[in-house]
C-alpha angles and dihedrals in degrees: 000000000000129000135188127205128185131217119204129186112244117210119214093264092061100089104175104153104179142040115273118206124180148146122243113195089336096311117119119231135173133195115199125188115210143155112271115271094005117104131170088279089064093049098263114127108173092340123172129209115253090204089066096048096262097314117127116255094211140023125213118206122191162248149327121185115199133167093238134120120270096257094148091233123135112218118211089230092059091052091046093049093049094048093044091053096040092052089051089062098031109022094187088071085087090073098052127098116247106232105171144358113204124195117198139171118254102204111218138170130231091257094041093240122116122250113238130169142032113353099208090253109104111256096009120112124177134219107168145112098064092141108201095341101070096114092042093051096041097104093049092043091049092053091049093050092048091050091048094049091047090053094247122132115260117252115273089244090068101032091106091065094061110147091225095067091090095043116095110226131192091222093049113128127187112261089231120063104212093192090064090062108095091213093053090045090051092050091047091049092048091051091049091058 
């Protein structure tokens, strides 16, 4: 999966003070005000810049989500789609300067669930494949990784993301025992006669 986000410069008159999320013709879009150069990784959530009187100094618009390889290219169509949808929810976006378009991989798994837990390689635990929800699932993932590293079973709420589900095992048995089904037993018995 590949996703593109946009950064726009916000002049002092642009006083958006909260995250705006919406859907435009079924497509999700978000517009996030923040202080320039400070993202969630630096501790800024929807931070504003005190030098501009509380107004944000940049706006982040996101994000596309396409089943394409991570080629680090920004397609014009992705930029157009994000700006079109963002201006539908915050029309003043039209007046802002486009500073950057950033393409990034959104690691995903075949079943769209993350992979968390021991990898089968001694000393290697995994926490990957969160797609676009990595930040949102970080607390739950962290708890699952800590439990795994401490040798405790993961909580039932995250059992489905066990790293071993994609690993073929000699001792793997189907979760359903067909011989316990009376119909299957009757059919098998009839065929044996």
